[in-house]
Amino acid sequence: MIKLFSVKDKQKAAAAAAATGKPKQSAGELRLQKDLTELQLPSNISINFPEGKDKPMHFQITIRPDEGYYRSGKFLFDFVISTGYPYDAPKVKCKTKVYHPNIDLEGNICLNILREDWKPVLSISSVVYGLQFLFLDPNPEDPLNKEAAAKFQENQRQFESYVQRSIHYGAQIDGHYFPPCTC
């Protein structure tokens, strides 16, 4: 009997919310709000909401590595979150064209937690730190850009030279132009 009353109360609350014009939030939106509230970004990472903070299901993260091969670069990532979040992984694309073994020329990212290793217990914070880690320690064993991975494995000094030249001045590498992307 008690459960019936709680269901009716929920229906009345939903009807009242609909009457005021305030849309009901999905479970994914609620979880995302929690993740964003708990997100503690280091000084070299920032967040932006291109459609406004009232539309949090689409946002952008900018990473400015301060060490490693990609130091002094500025890399923009576009996040689109489905209403099925956290059961569905966020869709993330790199908007900055970058010479990287784990990021292809279309901005697709090879990060295990965005694919087969995604679990609902993971958060936006996990993805952001995973992306940051890709810039500190590229993984040539699981590449999307096979040419960059091969160069990384053959000659890390030349790989770093290519990366730094492309970040600071722009560079033609393996037939593709990578525009400068400094902070």
mmCIF file of C-alpha atoms in Angstrom, residues 95-173:
data_model
loop_
_atom_site.group_PDB
_atom_site.id
_atom_site.type_symbol
_atom_site.label_atom_id
_atom_site.label_comp_id
_atom_site.label_asym_id
_atom_site.label_seq_id
_atom_site.Cartn_x
_atom_site.Cartn_y
_atom_site.Cartn_z
ATOM 1 C CA LYS A 95 39.404 18.823 -32.223
ATOM 2 C CA THR A 96 43.108 19.723 -32.506
ATOM 3 C CA LYS A 97 44.980 17.992 -35.319
ATOM 4 C CA VAL A 98 47.907 16.380 -33.540
ATOM 5 C CA TYR A 99 50.740 13.998 -34.460
ATOM 6 C CA HIS A 100 50.076 11.312 -31.854
ATOM 7 C CA PRO A 101 50.134 7.483 -31.968
ATOM 8 C CA ASN A 102 46.776 7.221 -30.169
ATOM 9 C CA ILE A 103 44.852 9.984 -31.979
ATOM 10 C CA ASP A 104 44.053 9.656 -35.677
ATOM 11 C CA LEU A 105 43.732 12.445 -38.234
ATOM 12 C CA GLU A 106 39.947 12.635 -37.726
ATOM 13 C CA GLY A 107 40.320 13.138 -33.970
ATOM 14 C CA ASN A 108 39.336 9.635 -32.888
ATOM 15 C CA ILE A 109 41.062 8.606 -29.677
ATOM 16 C CA CYS A 110 42.403 5.207 -28.703
ATOM 17 C CA LEU A 111 41.782 5.136 -24.967
ATOM 18 C CA ASN A 112 40.599 1.840 -23.527
ATOM 19 C CA ILE A 113 38.129 3.405 -21.078
ATOM 20 C CA LEU A 114 36.312 5.061 -23.993
ATOM 21 C CA ARG A 115 35.796 1.669 -25.590
ATOM 22 C CA GLU A 116 35.805 -1.866 -24.218
ATOM 23 C CA ASP A 117 36.938 -1.020 -20.675
ATOM 24 C CA TRP A 118 34.209 1.554 -19.950
ATOM 25 C CA LYS A 119 32.279 0.801 -16.765
ATOM 26 C CA PRO A 120 29.507 2.850 -15.114
ATOM 27 C CA VAL A 121 31.688 3.368 -12.016
ATOM 28 C CA LEU A 122 34.074 5.463 -14.135
ATOM 29 C CA SER A 123 33.506 9.202 -14.340
ATOM 30 C CA ILE A 124 34.300 12.212 -16.488
ATOM 31 C CA SER A 125 37.321 12.710 -14.243
ATOM 32 C CA SER A 126 38.615 9.253 -15.247
ATOM 33 C CA VAL A 127 38.367 10.173 -18.930
ATOM 34 C CA VAL A 128 40.057 13.566 -18.467
ATOM 35 C CA TYR A 129 42.970 12.034 -16.578
ATOM 36 C CA GLY A 130 43.194 9.241 -19.168
ATOM 37 C CA LEU A 131 43.496 11.852 -21.929
ATOM 38 C CA GLN A 132 46.125 13.737 -19.962
ATOM 39 C CA PHE A 133 48.073 10.498 -19.501
ATOM 40 C CA LEU A 134 48.084 9.894 -23.287
ATOM 41 C CA PHE A 135 50.097 13.100 -23.670
ATOM 42 C CA LEU A 136 52.543 12.110 -20.945
ATOM 43 C CA ASP A 137 53.003 8.525 -22.113
ATOM 44 C CA PRO A 138 51.830 7.746 -25.673
ATOM 45 C CA ASN A 139 51.114 4.063 -26.286
ATOM 46 C CA PRO A 140 52.584 2.892 -29.632
ATOM 47 C CA GLU A 141 51.386 -0.678 -28.947
ATOM 48 C CA ASP A 142 47.726 0.254 -29.626
ATOM 49 C CA PRO A 143 47.909 2.976 -32.305
ATOM 50 C CA LEU A 144 45.336 4.771 -34.404
ATOM 51 C CA ASN A 145 48.069 6.734 -36.201
ATOM 52 C CA LYS A 146 50.362 3.908 -37.298
ATOM 53 C CA GLU A 147 52.982 6.234 -38.838
ATOM 54 C CA ALA A 148 53.371 8.182 -35.573
ATOM 55 C CA ALA A 149 53.552 4.924 -33.609
ATOM 56 C CA ALA A 150 56.228 3.524 -35.938
ATOM 57 C CA LYS A 151 58.301 6.729 -35.655
ATOM 58 C CA PHE A 152 57.911 6.646 -31.859
ATOM 59 C CA GLN A 153 59.219 3.069 -31.737
ATOM 60 C CA GLU A 154 62.024 3.632 -34.275
ATOM 61 C CA ASN A 155 63.449 6.918 -33.063
ATOM 62 C CA GLN A 156 61.965 8.697 -30.037
ATOM 63 C CA ARG A 157 64.288 11.672 -30.437
ATOM 64 C CA GLN A 158 63.069 12.315 -33.990
ATOM 65 C CA PHE A 159 59.465 11.694 -32.879
ATOM 66 C CA GLU A 160 59.837 14.373 -30.200
ATOM 67 C CA SER A 161 61.360 16.737 -32.769
ATOM 68 C CA TYR A 162 58.361 16.208 -35.090
ATOM 69 C CA VAL A 163 55.912 16.782 -32.235
ATOM 70 C CA GLN A 164 57.601 19.932 -30.934
ATOM 71 C CA ARG A 165 58.011 21.385 -34.441
ATOM 72 C CA SER A 166 54.334 20.749 -35.223
ATOM 73 C CA ILE A 167 53.214 22.287 -31.910
ATOM 74 C CA HIS A 168 55.287 25.460 -32.222
ATOM 75 C CA TYR A 169 55.463 26.130 -35.963
ATOM 76 C CA GLY A 170 53.199 23.673 -37.734
ATOM 77 C CA ALA A 171 54.743 20.850 -39.736
ATOM 78 C CA GLN A 172 54.222 18.588 -42.707
ATOM 79 C CA ILE A 173 54.705 15.020 -41.417
#
